[in-house]
CSV table of C-alpha atoms in Angstrom, one decimal:
chain,number,residue,atom,x,y,z
A,1,MET,CA,-0.4,0.2,0.2
A,2,THR,CA,1.3,3.3,-0.6
A,3,ASN,CA,1.6,6.2,1.8
A,4,GLN,CA,-1.3,8.8,0.7
A,5,THR,CA,-0.1,12.3,3.5
A,6,ALA,CA,-1.8,14.9,4.6
A,7,LEU,CA,-0.8,17.5,6.9
A,8,LEU,CA,-2.7,18.4,9.5
A,9,VAL,CA,-2.8,21.9,11.1
A,10,MET,CA,-3.8,22.3,14.3
A,11,ASP,CA,-5.3,24.6,16.6
A,12,MET,CA,-3.2,27.6,15.6
A,13,GLN,CA,-5.8,29.7,15.9
A,14,LYS,CA,-6.2,33.1,17.1
A,15,GLY,CA,-7.6,32.5,20.4
A,16,ILE,CA,-4.5,30.1,20.9
A,17,ALA,CA,-1.5,30.3,19.2
A,18,HIS,CA,-0.4,34.3,21.0
A,19,ASN,CA,-0.4,32.5,24.0
A,20,VAL,CA,3.3,30.8,22.7
A,21,PRO,CA,6.7,32.7,23.3
A,22,GLN,CA,7.9,31.5,19.4
A,23,ILE,CA,5.0,32.2,17.7
A,24,ASN,CA,6.7,34.5,14.8
A,25,SER,CA,8.8,30.9,13.4
A,26,LEU,CA,5.9,28.4,14.3
A,27,ILE,CA,4.1,30.1,11.9
A,28,LYS,CA,7.4,31.3,9.5
A,29,ALA,CA,7.9,27.0,10.2
A,30,ASN,CA,3.5,26.6,9.3
A,31,GLN,CA,3.9,28.5,6.1
A,32,ARG,CA,7.0,26.6,5.0
A,33,ALA,CA,4.9,23.5,5.4
A,34,ILE,CA,1.5,24.6,4.1
A,35,ALA,CA,3.5,25.9,0.6
A,36,ALA,CA,5.9,22.1,0.7
A,37,ALA,CA,2.1,20.3,1.4
A,38,ARG,CA,0.3,22.1,-1.4
A,39,GLU,CA,3.3,22.3,-3.9
A,40,HIS,CA,3.4,18.5,-3.6
A,41,HIS,CA,-0.2,18.0,-3.4
A,42,ILE,CA,-0.9,17.0,0.3
A,43,PRO,CA,-4.3,16.8,1.2
A,44,VAL,CA,-3.7,20.4,4.0
A,45,VAL,CA,-6.4,20.2,6.8
A,46,PHE,CA,-6.6,22.9,9.5
A,47,MET,CA,-8.0,21.6,13.0
A,48,ARG,CA,-9.4,24.1,15.6
A,49,VAL,CA,-11.3,23.4,18.9
A,50,ALA,CA,-14.6,24.7,19.8
A,51,LEU,CA,-17.2,24.6,22.5
A,52,GLU,CA,-20.8,24.6,22.8
A,53,LYS,CA,-21.7,28.6,23.5
A,54,ASN,CA,-23.2,27.0,26.6
A,55,PHE,CA,-20.7,24.7,27.6
A,56,ALA,CA,-22.7,21.9,26.9
A,57,ASP,CA,-20.7,19.5,25.6
A,58,VAL,CA,-18.2,19.9,28.1
A,59,SER,CA,-17.7,18.0,31.2
A,60,PRO,CA,-17.5,19.6,34.8
A,61,ASN,CA,-14.8,17.0,35.2
A,62,ASN,CA,-12.9,18.7,31.7
A,63,ARG,CA,-10.4,19.9,34.7
A,64,VAL,CA,-8.8,22.0,31.4
A,65,PHE,CA,-11.7,22.8,29.4
A,66,SER,CA,-14.4,23.4,32.0
A,67,SER,CA,-11.7,25.9,32.9
A,68,PHE,CA,-12.7,27.9,30.0
A,69,LYS,CA,-16.5,28.7,30.9
A,70,GLN,CA,-14.9,29.7,35.0
A,71,ARG,CA,-13.4,31.8,32.5
A,72,GLY,CA,-15.8,33.5,30.6
A,73,ILE,CA,-13.4,32.9,27.0
A,74,ASN,CA,-16.1,32.7,24.0
A,75,MET,CA,-15.2,30.0,22.0
A,76,THR,CA,-17.2,28.9,19.1
A,77,GLU,CA,-17.1,28.4,16.0
A,78,ASN,CA,-18.2,31.8,15.4
A,79,ASP,CA,-15.7,33.7,18.1
A,80,GLU,CA,-12.8,35.2,16.9
A,81,PHE,CA,-10.7,32.9,19.1
A,82,ALA,CA,-11.4,29.9,17.0
A,83,GLN,CA,-11.0,30.8,14.3
A,84,ILE,CA,-7.3,30.3,12.1
A,85,ILE,CA,-4.7,33.1,12.6
A,86,ASP,CA,-4.8,35.4,9.3
A,87,GLU,CA,-0.8,34.1,8.4
A,88,LEU,CA,-2.1,31.4,7.2
A,89,GLU,CA,-4.8,32.0,5.4
A,90,PRO,CA,-6.2,28.4,4.6
A,91,ALA,CA,-7.4,27.8,0.3
A,92,GLU,CA,-10.9,27.8,0.0
A,93,ASP,CA,-10.8,24.2,-0.6
A,94,GLU,CA,-9.1,22.8,2.2
A,95,PRO,CA,-11.0,21.6,5.1
A,96,ILE,CA,-11.5,23.0,8.5
A,97,LEU,CA,-12.2,20.6,11.3
A,98,THR,CA,-13.8,21.7,14.5
A,99,LYS,CA,-12.7,18.8,17.6
A,100,ARG,CA,-14.0,19.6,20.9
A,101,ARG,CA,-10.7,18.0,23.5
A,102,PHE,CA,-7.5,17.9,22.4
A,103,SER,CA,-7.1,15.5,19.3
A,104,ALA,CA,-8.1,15.7,16.5
A,105,PHE,CA,-10.0,13.4,16.6
A,106,THR,CA,-12.8,14.7,18.9
A,107,GLY,CA,-16.1,15.8,16.9
A,108,SER,CA,-14.3,16.3,14.8
A,109,GLY,CA,-15.3,13.8,11.6
A,110,LEU,CA,-11.5,13.6,10.8
A,111,GLU,CA,-11.4,10.1,10.8
A,112,VAL,CA,-13.8,10.6,8.2
A,113,PHE,CA,-11.6,12.7,5.8
A,114,LEU,CA,-8.8,10.6,7.2
A,115,GLN,CA,-10.1,7.1,5.3
A,116,ALA,CA,-12.5,8.9,2.8
A,117,ASN,CA,-9.1,10.0,1.1
A,118,ARG,CA,-8.1,7.3,2.0
A,119,ILE,CA,-5.0,8.9,4.1
A,120,ASN,CA,-2.8,6.7,6.2
A,121,HIS,CA,0.2,8.6,6.9
A,122,LEU,CA,-0.7,12.4,9.1
A,123,VAL,CA,1.7,14.9,9.7
A,124,LEU,CA,1.4,16.9,12.9
A,125,THR,CA,1.9,20.4,13.3
A,126,GLY,CA,0.6,23.6,16.4
A,127,ILE,CA,0.1,23.9,18.7
A,128,SER,CA,0.4,23.2,22.2
A,129,THR,CA,3.6,20.4,22.0
A,130,SER,CA,1.8,19.2,25.2
A,131,GLY,CA,-2.3,19.5,24.3
A,132,VAL,CA,-2.6,18.7,21.4
A,133,VAL,CA,-0.1,17.2,19.1
A,134,LEU,CA,0.2,14.9,21.7
A,135,SER,CA,-3.2,13.7,21.8
A,136,THR,CA,-3.3,13.7,18.1
A,137,ALA,CA,-0.1,11.9,18.0
A,138,LEU,CA,-1.3,9.2,20.7
A,139,GLU,CA,-4.5,8.7,19.1
A,140,ALA,CA,-2.5,8.4,15.6
A,141,ALA,CA,-0.3,5.6,16.7
A,142,ASP,CA,-3.2,2.9,18.8
A,143,LYS,CA,-5.1,3.4,15.2
A,144,ASP,CA,-2.2,3.0,13.4
A,145,PHE,CA,-1.4,6.2,11.3
A,146,GLN,CA,2.4,6.8,9.7
A,147,ILE,CA,3.1,9.6,12.1
A,148,THR,CA,5.4,12.2,11.0
A,149,VAL,CA,5.3,14.6,13.6
A,150,LEU,CA,7.3,18.6,12.1
A,151,GLU,CA,9.7,19.9,15.2
A,152,ASP,CA,9.8,23.1,14.3
A,153,ALA,CA,6.2,23.8,13.7
A,154,ILE,CA,5.4,23.0,17.0
A,155,GLY,CA,6.0,25.1,20.0
A,156,ASP,CA,4.6,25.5,23.6
A,157,ARG,CA,4.9,27.5,26.4
A,158,SER,CA,7.6,25.2,28.0
A,159,LYS,CA,10.2,24.5,26.1
A,160,ASP,CA,11.8,21.9,29.2
A,161,LYS,CA,7.8,20.2,28.5
A,162,HIS,CA,7.8,21.3,24.5
A,163,ASP,CA,12.1,18.9,24.4
A,164,PHE,CA,11.0,16.1,27.1
A,165,ILE,CA,7.7,14.6,24.9
A,166,ILE,CA,9.6,15.3,22.1
A,167,GLU,CA,12.1,13.5,22.5
A,168,GLN,CA,10.2,11.0,26.0
A,169,ILE,CA,6.7,10.1,24.2
A,170,LEU,CA,7.1,11.5,20.2
A,171,THR,CA,10.0,9.3,19.8
A,172,ARG,CA,8.2,6.3,20.3
A,173,SER,CA,5.4,6.4,17.2
A,174,CYS,CA,6.6,9.5,15.5
A,175,GLU,CA,9.1,10.4,13.3
A,176,ILE,CA,10.3,13.9,13.8
A,177,GLU,CA,12.0,16.4,12.1
A,178,SER,CA,12.6,19.2,10.6
A,179,VAL,CA,10.3,21.3,8.1
A,180,GLU,CA,13.0,21.8,6.4
A,181,SER,CA,13.8,18.3,6.3
A,182,TRP,CA,10.6,17.2,5.2
A,183,ARG,CA,10.2,19.3,2.4
A,184,ASN,CA,13.8,17.3,1.3
A,185,HIS,CA,12.1,14.4,0.5
A,186,LEU,CA,9.1,15.1,-0.8
């Protein structure tokens, strides 16, 4: 079976992106990854997190997502929080899928899209390493996808946490590459 690849650009949205100190370099790395994918006709899928207006889809047991409600953060699909940052404007034919938790698979229809397009290799970028990247990578591994993480196109508030996750966890189930390295063997 030949590899059919998709680039997942995850949570590069207005309510999240500017919370990481290295956002400018992450934007540039994501722009390079997106340009390479488009040049080689690799599907680009934008993932974003959004919740129902009244947070009806969030259990009080979910510490992270229930904290958004407590802080009064509006994060429906129509709120500014959930919009993809301007610097990474999706092309008209590129899907923007909305997820409901950390993993790109949760509540988004991503798996249906991947199956319909016979995708078996995921290339991951986005924010944050300790959130969407880790959660999506582990779930994708459990679903038997081949996974590449573009380490210069992912980031976290904590560099130590970012480095630990890449070096100690993701290397078990993912190829770790720079955008440039990935581009060079497309």
